[in-house]
Coordinates of C-alpha atoms in Angstrom, one line a residue:
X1 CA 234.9 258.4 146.8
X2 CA 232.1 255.5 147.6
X3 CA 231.0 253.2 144.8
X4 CA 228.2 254.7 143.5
X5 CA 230.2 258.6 142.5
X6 CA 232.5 256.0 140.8
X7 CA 230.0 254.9 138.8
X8 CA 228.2 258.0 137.9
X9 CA 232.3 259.7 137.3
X10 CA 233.0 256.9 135.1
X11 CA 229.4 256.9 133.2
X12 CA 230.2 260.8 132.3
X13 CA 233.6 260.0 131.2
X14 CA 232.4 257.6 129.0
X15 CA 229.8 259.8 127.3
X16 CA 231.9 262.8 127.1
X17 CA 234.2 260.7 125.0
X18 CA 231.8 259.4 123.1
X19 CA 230.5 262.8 121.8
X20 CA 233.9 263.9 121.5
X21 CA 234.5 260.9 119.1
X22 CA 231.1 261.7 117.2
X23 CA 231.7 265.5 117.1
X24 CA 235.4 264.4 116.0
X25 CA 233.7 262.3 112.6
X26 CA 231.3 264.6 111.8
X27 CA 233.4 267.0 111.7
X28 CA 236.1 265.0 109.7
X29 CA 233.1 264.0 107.4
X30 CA 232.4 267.7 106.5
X31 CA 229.0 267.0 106.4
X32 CA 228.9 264.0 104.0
X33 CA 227.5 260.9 103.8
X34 CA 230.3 258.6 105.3
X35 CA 228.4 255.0 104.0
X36 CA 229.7 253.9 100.7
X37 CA 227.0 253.6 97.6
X38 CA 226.8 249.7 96.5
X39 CA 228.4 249.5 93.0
X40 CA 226.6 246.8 91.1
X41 CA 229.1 243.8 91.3
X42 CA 228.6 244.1 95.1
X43 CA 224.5 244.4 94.2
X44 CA 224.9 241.3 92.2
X45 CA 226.9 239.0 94.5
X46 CA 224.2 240.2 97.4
X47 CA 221.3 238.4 94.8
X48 CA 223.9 235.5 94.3
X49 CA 224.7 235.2 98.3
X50 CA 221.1 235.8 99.4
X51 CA 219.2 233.1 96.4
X52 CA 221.8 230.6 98.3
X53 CA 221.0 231.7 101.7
X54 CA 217.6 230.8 101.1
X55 CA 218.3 227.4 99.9
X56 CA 220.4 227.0 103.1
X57 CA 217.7 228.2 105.5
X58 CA 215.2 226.5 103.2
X59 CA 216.8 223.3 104.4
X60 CA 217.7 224.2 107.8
X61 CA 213.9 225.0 108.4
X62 CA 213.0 222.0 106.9
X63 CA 215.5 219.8 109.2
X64 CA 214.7 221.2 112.5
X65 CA 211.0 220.8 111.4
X66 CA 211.3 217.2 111.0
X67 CA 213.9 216.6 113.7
X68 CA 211.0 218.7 115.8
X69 CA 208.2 216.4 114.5
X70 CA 210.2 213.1 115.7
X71 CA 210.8 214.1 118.7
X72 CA 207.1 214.6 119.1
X73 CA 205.7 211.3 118.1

């Protein structure tokens, strides 16, 4: 067996396995959506997390703009 049937053996293998594992959690699933609904104290730590991301990249932006700015002059 050269190289190359190695390769193409070993792609099939790998997708055969990977619609054996998808077939395996639909099935397990029973047709159901498997992605949890947000409950509102996660909802409300996401508007908490993200108004304080927005600082941090506020400032971040801000930095790299002026560090970018003095490297120019």
């Amino acid at each position: 067996m050269n190289r190359i049937e190695y390769k193409k053996k070993y792609f099939l293998f790998l997708r055969d396995r990977r619609r054996r594992i998808l077939k395996r959690i639909t099935r397990n699933a029973g047709g159901r959506d498997m992605t949890p609904s947000p409950t509102s104290e996660a909802v409300e730590d996401e508007q908490l997390i993200s108004s304080s991301t927005m600082e941090k990249v506020a400032a971040t932006k801000n930095y790299i703009k002026n560090h970018y700015n003095k490297r120019l002059v």
